[in-house]
Short mmCIF file of C-alpha atoms and ligand atoms in Angstrom, two decimals:
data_model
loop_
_atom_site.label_atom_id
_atom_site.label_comp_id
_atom_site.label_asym_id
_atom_site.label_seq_id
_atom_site.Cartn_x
_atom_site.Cartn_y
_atom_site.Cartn_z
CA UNK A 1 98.93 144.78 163.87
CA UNK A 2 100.78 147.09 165.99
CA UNK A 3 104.52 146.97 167.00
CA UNK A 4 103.92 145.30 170.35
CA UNK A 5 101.31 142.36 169.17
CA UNK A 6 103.34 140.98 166.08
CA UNK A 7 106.46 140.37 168.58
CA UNK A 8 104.46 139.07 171.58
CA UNK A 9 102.66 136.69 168.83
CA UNK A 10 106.24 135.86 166.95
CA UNK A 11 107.88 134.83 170.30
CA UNK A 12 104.15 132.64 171.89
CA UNK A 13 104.22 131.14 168.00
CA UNK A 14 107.34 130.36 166.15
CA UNK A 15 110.23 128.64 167.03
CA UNK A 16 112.66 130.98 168.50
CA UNK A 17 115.63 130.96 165.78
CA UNK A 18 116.81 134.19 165.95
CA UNK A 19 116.14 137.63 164.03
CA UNK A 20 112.85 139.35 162.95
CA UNK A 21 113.46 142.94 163.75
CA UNK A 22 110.42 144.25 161.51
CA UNK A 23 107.34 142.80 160.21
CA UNK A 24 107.07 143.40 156.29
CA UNK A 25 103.78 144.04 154.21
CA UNK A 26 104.51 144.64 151.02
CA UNK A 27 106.84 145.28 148.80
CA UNK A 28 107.86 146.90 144.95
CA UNK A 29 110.70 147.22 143.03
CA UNK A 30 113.84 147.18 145.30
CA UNK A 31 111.45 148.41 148.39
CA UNK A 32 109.68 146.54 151.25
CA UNK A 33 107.14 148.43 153.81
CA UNK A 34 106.41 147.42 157.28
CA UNK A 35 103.41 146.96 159.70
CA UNK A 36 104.20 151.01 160.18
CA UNK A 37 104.21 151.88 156.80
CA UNK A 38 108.07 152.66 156.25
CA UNK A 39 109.80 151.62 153.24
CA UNK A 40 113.08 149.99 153.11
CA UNK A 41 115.99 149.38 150.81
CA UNK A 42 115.99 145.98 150.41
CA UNK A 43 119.59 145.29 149.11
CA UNK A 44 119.53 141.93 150.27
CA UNK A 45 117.01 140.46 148.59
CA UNK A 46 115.88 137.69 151.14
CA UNK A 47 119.82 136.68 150.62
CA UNK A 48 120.40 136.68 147.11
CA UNK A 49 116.81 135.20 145.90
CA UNK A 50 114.58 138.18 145.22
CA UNK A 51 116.39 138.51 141.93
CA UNK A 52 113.37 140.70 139.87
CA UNK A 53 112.96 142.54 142.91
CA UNK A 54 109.34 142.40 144.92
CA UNK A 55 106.15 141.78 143.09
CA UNK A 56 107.37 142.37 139.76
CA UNK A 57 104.80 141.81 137.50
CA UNK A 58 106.58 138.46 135.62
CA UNK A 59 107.05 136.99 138.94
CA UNK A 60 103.48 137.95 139.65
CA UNK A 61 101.49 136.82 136.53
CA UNK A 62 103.72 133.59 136.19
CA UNK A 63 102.34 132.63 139.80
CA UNK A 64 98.41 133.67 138.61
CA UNK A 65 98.68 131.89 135.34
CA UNK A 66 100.01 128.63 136.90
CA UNK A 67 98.34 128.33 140.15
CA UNK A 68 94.91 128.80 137.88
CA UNK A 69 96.03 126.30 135.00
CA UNK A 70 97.81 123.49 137.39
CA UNK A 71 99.86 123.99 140.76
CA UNK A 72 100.84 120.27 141.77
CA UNK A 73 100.32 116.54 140.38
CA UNK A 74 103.89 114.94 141.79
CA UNK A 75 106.74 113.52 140.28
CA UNK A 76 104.68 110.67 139.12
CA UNK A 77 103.60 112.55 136.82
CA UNK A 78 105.55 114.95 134.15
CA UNK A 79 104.48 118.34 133.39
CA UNK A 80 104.85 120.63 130.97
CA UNK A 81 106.86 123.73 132.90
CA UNK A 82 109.06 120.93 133.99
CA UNK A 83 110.07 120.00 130.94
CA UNK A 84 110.15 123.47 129.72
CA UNK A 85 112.45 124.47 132.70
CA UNK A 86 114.94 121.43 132.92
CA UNK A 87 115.56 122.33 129.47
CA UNK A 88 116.21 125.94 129.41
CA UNK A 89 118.78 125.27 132.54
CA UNK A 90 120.53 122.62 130.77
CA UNK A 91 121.01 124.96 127.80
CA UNK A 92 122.05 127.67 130.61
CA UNK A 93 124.52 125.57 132.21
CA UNK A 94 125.66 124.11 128.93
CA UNK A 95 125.34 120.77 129.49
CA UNK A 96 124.84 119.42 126.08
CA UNK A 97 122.69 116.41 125.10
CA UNK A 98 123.88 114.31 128.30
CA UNK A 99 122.81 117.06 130.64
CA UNK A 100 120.07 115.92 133.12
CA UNK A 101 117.87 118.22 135.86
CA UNK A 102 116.61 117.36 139.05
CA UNK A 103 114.13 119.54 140.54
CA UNK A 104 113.38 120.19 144.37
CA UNK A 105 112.66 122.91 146.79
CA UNK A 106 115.24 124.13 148.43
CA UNK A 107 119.29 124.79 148.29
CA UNK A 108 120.01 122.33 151.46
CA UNK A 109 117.31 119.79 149.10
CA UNK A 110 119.55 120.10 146.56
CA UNK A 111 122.83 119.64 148.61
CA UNK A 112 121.55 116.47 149.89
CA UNK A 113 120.84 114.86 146.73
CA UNK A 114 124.32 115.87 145.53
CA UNK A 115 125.61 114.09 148.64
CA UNK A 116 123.70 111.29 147.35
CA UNK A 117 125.43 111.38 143.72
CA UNK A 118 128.48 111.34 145.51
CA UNK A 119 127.92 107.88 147.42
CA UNK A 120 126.06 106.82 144.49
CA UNK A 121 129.40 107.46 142.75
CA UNK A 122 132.03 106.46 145.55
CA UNK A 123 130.36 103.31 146.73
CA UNK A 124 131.30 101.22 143.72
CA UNK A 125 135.02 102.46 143.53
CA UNK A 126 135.52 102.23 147.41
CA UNK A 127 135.49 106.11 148.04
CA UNK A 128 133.65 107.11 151.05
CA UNK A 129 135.84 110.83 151.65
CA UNK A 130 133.47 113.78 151.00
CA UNK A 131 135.58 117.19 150.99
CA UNK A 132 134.29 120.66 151.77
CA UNK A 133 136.39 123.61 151.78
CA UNK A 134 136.87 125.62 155.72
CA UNK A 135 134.19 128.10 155.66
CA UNK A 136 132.01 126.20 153.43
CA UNK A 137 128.24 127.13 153.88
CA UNK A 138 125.54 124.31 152.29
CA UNK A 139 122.53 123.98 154.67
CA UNK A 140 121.43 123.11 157.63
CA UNK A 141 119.73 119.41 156.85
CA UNK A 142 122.17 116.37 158.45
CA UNK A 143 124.04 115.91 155.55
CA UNK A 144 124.29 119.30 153.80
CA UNK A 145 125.63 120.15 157.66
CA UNK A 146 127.77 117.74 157.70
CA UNK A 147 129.78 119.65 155.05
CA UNK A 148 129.45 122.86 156.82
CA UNK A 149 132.11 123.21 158.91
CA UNK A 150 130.94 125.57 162.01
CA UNK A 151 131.55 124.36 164.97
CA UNK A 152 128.32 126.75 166.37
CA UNK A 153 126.11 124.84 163.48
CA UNK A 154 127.65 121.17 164.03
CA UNK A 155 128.20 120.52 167.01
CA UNK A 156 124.82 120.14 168.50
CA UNK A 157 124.09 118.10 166.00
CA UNK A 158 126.46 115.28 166.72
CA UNK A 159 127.39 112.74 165.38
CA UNK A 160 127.17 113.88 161.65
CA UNK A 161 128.05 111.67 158.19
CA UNK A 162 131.06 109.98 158.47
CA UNK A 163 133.79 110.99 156.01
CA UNK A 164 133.34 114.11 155.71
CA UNK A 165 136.36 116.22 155.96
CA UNK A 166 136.97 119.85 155.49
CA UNK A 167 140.01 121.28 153.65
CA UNK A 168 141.62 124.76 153.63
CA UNK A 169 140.80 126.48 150.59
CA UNK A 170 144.30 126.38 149.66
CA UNK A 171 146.08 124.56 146.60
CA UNK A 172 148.30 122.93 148.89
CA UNK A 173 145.30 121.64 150.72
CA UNK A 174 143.95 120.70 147.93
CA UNK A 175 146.65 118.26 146.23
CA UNK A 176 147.02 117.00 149.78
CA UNK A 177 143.42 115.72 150.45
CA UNK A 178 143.78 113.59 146.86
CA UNK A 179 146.71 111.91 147.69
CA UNK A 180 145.02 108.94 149.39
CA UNK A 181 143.01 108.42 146.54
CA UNK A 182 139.86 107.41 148.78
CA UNK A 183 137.66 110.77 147.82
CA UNK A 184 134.53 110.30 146.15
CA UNK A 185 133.38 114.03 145.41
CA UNK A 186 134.44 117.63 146.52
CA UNK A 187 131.35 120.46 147.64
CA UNK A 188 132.62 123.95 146.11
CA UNK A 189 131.21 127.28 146.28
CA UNK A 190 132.97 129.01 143.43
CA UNK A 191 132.47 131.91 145.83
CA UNK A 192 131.68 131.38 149.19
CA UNK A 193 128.53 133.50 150.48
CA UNK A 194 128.20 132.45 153.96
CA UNK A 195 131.73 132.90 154.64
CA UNK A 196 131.56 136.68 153.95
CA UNK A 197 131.76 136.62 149.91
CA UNK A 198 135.20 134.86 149.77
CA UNK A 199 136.87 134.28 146.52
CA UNK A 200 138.66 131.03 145.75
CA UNK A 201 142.13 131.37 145.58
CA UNK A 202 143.50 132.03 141.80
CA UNK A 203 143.30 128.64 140.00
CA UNK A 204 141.77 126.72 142.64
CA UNK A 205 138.69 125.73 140.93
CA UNK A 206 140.74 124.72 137.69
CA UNK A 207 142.94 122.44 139.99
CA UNK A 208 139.94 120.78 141.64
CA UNK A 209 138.71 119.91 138.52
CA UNK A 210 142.28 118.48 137.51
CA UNK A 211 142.71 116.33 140.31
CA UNK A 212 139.28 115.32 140.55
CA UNK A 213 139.57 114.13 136.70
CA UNK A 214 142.78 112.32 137.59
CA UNK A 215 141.29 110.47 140.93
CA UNK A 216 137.64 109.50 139.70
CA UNK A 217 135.82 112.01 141.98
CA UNK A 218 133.05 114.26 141.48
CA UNK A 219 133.28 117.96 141.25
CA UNK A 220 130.16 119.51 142.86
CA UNK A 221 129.66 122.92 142.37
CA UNK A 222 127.29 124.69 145.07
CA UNK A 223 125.91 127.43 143.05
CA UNK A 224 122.88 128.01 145.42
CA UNK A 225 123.94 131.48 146.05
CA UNK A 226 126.06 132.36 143.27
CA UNK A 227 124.09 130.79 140.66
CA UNK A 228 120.79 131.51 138.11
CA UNK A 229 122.63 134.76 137.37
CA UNK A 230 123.39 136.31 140.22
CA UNK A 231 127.37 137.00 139.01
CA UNK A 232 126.71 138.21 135.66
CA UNK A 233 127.16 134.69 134.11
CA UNK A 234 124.32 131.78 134.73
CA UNK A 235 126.75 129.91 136.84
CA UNK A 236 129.66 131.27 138.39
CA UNK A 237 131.72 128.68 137.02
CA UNK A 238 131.32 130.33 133.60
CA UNK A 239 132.83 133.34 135.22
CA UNK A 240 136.70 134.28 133.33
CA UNK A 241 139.13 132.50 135.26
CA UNK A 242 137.00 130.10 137.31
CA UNK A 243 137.48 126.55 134.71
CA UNK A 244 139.46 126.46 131.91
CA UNK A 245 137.76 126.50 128.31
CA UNK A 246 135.85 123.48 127.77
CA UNK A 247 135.91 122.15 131.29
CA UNK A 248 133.00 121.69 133.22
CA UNK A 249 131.94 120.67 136.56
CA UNK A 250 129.97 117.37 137.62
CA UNK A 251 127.07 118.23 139.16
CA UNK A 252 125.78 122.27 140.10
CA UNK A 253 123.05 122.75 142.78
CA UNK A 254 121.01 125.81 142.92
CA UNK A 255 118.13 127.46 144.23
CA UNK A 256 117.53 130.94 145.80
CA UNK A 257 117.19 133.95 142.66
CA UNK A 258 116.09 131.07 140.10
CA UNK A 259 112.42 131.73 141.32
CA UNK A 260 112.62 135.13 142.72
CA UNK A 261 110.82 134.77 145.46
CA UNK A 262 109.10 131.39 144.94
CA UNK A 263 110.96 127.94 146.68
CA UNK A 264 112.55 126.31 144.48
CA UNK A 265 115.79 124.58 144.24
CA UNK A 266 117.44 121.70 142.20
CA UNK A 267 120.93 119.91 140.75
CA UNK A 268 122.16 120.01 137.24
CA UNK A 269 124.37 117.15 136.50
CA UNK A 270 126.71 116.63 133.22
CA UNK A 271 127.95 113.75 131.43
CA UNK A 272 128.95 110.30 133.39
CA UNK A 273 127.13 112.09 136.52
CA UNK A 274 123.47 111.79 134.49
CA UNK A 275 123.35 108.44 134.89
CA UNK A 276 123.79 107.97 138.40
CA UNK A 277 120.28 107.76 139.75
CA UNK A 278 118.43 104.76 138.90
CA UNK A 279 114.20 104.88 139.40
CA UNK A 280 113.36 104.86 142.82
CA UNK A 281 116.45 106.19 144.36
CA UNK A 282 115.51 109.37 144.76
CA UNK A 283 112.57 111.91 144.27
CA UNK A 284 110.72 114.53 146.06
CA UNK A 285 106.44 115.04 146.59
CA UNK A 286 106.89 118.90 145.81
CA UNK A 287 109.97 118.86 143.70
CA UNK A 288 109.86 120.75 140.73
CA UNK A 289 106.07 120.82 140.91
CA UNK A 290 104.14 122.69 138.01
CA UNK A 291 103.54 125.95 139.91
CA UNK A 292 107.19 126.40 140.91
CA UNK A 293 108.87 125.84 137.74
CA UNK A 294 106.32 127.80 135.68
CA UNK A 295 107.45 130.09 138.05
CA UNK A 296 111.34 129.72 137.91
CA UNK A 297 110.85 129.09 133.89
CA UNK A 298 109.42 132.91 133.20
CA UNK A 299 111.98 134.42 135.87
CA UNK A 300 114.84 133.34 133.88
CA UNK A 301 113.07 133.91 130.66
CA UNK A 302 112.85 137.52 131.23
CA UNK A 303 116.14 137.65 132.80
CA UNK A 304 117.52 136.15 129.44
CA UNK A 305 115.22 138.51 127.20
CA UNK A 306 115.44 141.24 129.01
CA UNK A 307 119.34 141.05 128.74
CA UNK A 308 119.63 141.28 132.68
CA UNK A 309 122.88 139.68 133.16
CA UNK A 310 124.25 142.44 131.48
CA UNK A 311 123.13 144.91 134.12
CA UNK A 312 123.72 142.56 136.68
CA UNK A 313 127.74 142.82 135.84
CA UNK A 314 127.09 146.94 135.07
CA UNK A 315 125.40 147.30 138.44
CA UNK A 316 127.70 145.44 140.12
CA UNK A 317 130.78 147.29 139.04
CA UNK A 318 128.85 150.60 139.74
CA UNK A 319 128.62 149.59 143.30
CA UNK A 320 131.83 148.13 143.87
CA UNK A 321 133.22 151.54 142.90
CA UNK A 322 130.67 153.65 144.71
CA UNK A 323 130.69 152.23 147.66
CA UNK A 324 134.85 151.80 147.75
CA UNK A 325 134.56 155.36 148.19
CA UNK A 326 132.85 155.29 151.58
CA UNK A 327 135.34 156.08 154.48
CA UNK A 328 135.06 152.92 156.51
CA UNK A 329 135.61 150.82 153.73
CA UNK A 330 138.44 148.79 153.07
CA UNK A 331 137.71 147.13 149.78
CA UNK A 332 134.71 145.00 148.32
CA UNK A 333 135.02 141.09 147.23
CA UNK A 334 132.03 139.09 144.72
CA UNK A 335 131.10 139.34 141.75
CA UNK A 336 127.79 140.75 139.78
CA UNK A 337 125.65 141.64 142.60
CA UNK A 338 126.84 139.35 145.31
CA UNK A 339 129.02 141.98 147.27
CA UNK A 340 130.63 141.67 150.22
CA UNK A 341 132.06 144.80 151.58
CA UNK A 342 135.37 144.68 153.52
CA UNK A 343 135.12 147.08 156.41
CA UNK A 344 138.39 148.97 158.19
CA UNK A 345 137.27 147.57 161.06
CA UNK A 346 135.10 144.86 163.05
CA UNK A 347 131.75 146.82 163.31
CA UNK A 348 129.49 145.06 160.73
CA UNK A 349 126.95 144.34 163.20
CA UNK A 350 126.48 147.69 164.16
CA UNK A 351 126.08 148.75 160.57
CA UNK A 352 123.48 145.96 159.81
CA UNK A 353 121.59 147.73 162.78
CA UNK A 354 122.13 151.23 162.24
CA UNK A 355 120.81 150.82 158.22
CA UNK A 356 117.99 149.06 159.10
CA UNK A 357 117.04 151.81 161.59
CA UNK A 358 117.63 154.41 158.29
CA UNK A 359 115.62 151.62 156.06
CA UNK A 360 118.14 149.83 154.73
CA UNK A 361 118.38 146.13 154.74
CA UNK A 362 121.60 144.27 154.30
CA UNK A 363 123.38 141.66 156.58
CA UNK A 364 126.97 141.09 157.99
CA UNK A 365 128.30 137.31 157.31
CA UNK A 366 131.24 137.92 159.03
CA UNK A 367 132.02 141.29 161.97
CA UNK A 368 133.86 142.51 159.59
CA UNK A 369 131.85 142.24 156.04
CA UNK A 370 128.53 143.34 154.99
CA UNK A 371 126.87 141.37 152.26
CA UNK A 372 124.43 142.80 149.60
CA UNK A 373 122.75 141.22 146.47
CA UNK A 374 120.31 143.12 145.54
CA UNK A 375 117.59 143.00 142.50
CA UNK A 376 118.79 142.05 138.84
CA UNK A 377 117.08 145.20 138.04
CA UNK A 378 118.46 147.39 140.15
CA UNK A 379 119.64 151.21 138.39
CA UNK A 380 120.68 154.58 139.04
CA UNK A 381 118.25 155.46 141.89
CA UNK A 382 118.47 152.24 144.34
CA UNK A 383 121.96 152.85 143.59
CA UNK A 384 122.04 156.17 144.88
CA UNK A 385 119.83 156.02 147.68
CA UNK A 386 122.01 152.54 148.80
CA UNK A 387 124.87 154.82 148.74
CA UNK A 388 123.38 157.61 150.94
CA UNK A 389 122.02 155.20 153.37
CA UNK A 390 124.58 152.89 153.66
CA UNK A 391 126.74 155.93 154.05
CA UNK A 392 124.64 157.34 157.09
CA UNK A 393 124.91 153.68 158.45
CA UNK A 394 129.02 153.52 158.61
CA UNK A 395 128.96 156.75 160.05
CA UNK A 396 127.05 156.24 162.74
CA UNK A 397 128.41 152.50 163.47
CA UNK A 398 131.94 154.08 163.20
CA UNK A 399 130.84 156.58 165.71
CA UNK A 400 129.15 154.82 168.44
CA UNK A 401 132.28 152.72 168.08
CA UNK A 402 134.10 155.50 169.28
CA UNK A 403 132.43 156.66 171.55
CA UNK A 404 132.13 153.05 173.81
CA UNK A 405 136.10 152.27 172.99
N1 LIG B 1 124.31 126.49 149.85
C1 LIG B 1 124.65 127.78 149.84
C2 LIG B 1 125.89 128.21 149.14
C3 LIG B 1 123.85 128.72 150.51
O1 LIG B 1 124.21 130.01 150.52
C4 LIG B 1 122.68 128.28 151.17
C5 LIG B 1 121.77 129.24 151.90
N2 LIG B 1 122.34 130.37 152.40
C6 LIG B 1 122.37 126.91 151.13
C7 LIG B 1 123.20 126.05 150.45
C8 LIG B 1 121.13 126.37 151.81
O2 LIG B 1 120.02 126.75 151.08
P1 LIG B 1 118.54 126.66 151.72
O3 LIG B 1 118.50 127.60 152.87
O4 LIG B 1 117.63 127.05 150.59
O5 LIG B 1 118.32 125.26 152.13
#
């Protein structure tokens, strides 16, 4: 289709939410190619999910092999990649025996029935306060909203849950919002993606669990974008320095790079949490269906044979340093290969724009930060070319900057 038709036929047919600069074909490896045949970088990976990279040929026989075998029969019935996958992410999350896995489609899906836990939890002891942290980012469904405080992605949206209340992600904050004793659970990104790849404050997740312990709330860990490997460890929480040894979170909710490509999300709850949900409380018509966690079952497989995490840590160091380098660059935040890249100065935008134009795709969650989580398997030459491109981009961001100041 040429240039002109796809965007006349994008604006007549889809609801205008923003974006879609290019129309993609194909893709390979770290690479996507257009309606015009050029290939791109893609070190963004549909934000954080394409974790093995386009049509790699896992992701691709895992969908052939289900889809002809058994795609869908509902949650009232079992099946066996369910089974097979709630299992391997309880062992990958360490839940032990009292680990349970529910499995739905999408990150604000799994959000929501978190938000659920947390009533289901609250309700009995007379805690209705639901905490997220400023900057938060955990969908764009009512409730997952209402504990993402934006004002741009609220606000029209009025009026949202009640009790919901957002905290500075500070350990002042922190002791503070407890002191009431009303809270029933707090949301946590161990490291928040939306909000330009933010760390936590040193010790902050080990407090939250603490204080959560000591008031009967729930620590919920959103791990939608930092999860299923993307920092080098399963879970981010298992990350040095994030809980102390032994300590473990609530509930986790994930999604994005656990099926590379195909929608899938879910929540992994641990000990008194499991129990929660009683039949009929909760479920989902696509939720874990046969065809997606076949899917999401192989990904991780061959992540975990294949010794991937390992390069995802490598890789991600190997960038960090590479791209520190750059002039432009004021320092890099993340972990693995969820990178956000400080800049000297509030251009990202312009960056964004000027690497797509060289082929490059990343994004800019904040005017000052570029974002980039690229493939699992990314190696020497995506890193390299990343580097060269991403260089051209600064450069000529930083100069058209000039040039209009
Ligand atoms: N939580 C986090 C931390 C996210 O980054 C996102 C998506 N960017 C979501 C939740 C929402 O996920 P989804 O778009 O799959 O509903």
């Amino acid at each position: 289709m040429s240039d002109a038709n796809w965007k006349v036929a994008a604006e007549r047919d889809l609801m205008s939410l923003g974006g879609r600069p290019r129309l993609f074909e194909s893709g390979s490896g770290s690479y996507v190619t257009d309606d015009a045949g050029r290939e791109h970088l893609d070190f963004l990976g549909g934000i954080a999910v394409n974790s093995l990279g386009h049509a790699h040929p896992v992701f691709v026989s895992a969908v052939a092999e289900q889809a002809a075998k058994l795609a869908h029969v509902s949650n009232l019935f079992a099946s066996q990649p369910q089974l097979d996958l709630a299992a391997r992410l309880k062992r990958l999350a360490g839940t032990g025996e009292d680990g349970r896995v529910f499995l739905a489609n999408a990150g604000s899906e799994a959000n929501e029935t978190a938000l659920k836990l947390a009533r289901l939890h609250g309700n009995p002891r007379g805690k209705t306060a639901i905490l997220s942290l400023a900057g938060a980012f955990h969908g764009r469904s009512i409730g997952a909203l209402s504990i993402t405080p934006k004002a741009a992605y609220q606000d029209p949206f009025a009026p949202l849950l009640p009790d919901t209340r957002t905290i500075e992600p500070t350990l002042d904050a922190l002791e503070h919002a407890f002191a009431a004793d009303d809270v029933a659970a707090i949301f946590i990104e161990p490291i928040q993606g939306e909000a330009g790849v933010r760390e936590l404050p040193d010790g902050f997740l080990a407090r939250a669990r603490e204080l959560t312990r000591r008031h009967d709330a729930l620590l919920i860990l959103d791990e939608v974008q930092t999860g299923s490997g993307r920092t080098g460890e399963w879970f981010a929480f298992q990350l040095p320095g994030m809980l102390p040894d032994g300590e473990l979170p609530d509930a986790v909710t994930f999604a994005k790079a656990v099926g590379a490509g195909f929608p899938l999300g879910g929540l992994i709850t641990f000990g008194r949490a499991s129990d929660l949900f009683a039949p009929g409380m909760h479920n989902s018509t696509f939720g874990g269906n046969p065809l997606a966690s076949h899917v999401a079952d192989r990904v991780l497989a061959h992540v975990e044979d294949e010794g991937l995490l390992a390069n995802v840590t490598r890789r991600g160091a190997q960038l960090r340093e590479a791209v520190s380098a750059l002039p432009g660059v004021s320092g890099t935040r993340g972990a693995g290969l969820l990178i956000g890249i400080a800049l000297e100065r509030p251009i990202a935008a312009d960056v964004v724009a000027h690497a797509l134009d060289g082929g490059l795709i990343v994004n800019a969650p904040a005017p000052d930060t570029i974002r980039i989580a690229p493939a699992f398997t990314v190696g020497d030459p995506e890193i390299e070319d990343f580097i060269r491109r991403f260089g051209d981009a600064l450069n000529a961001a930083s100069q058209s900057s000039e040039t209009t100041a």
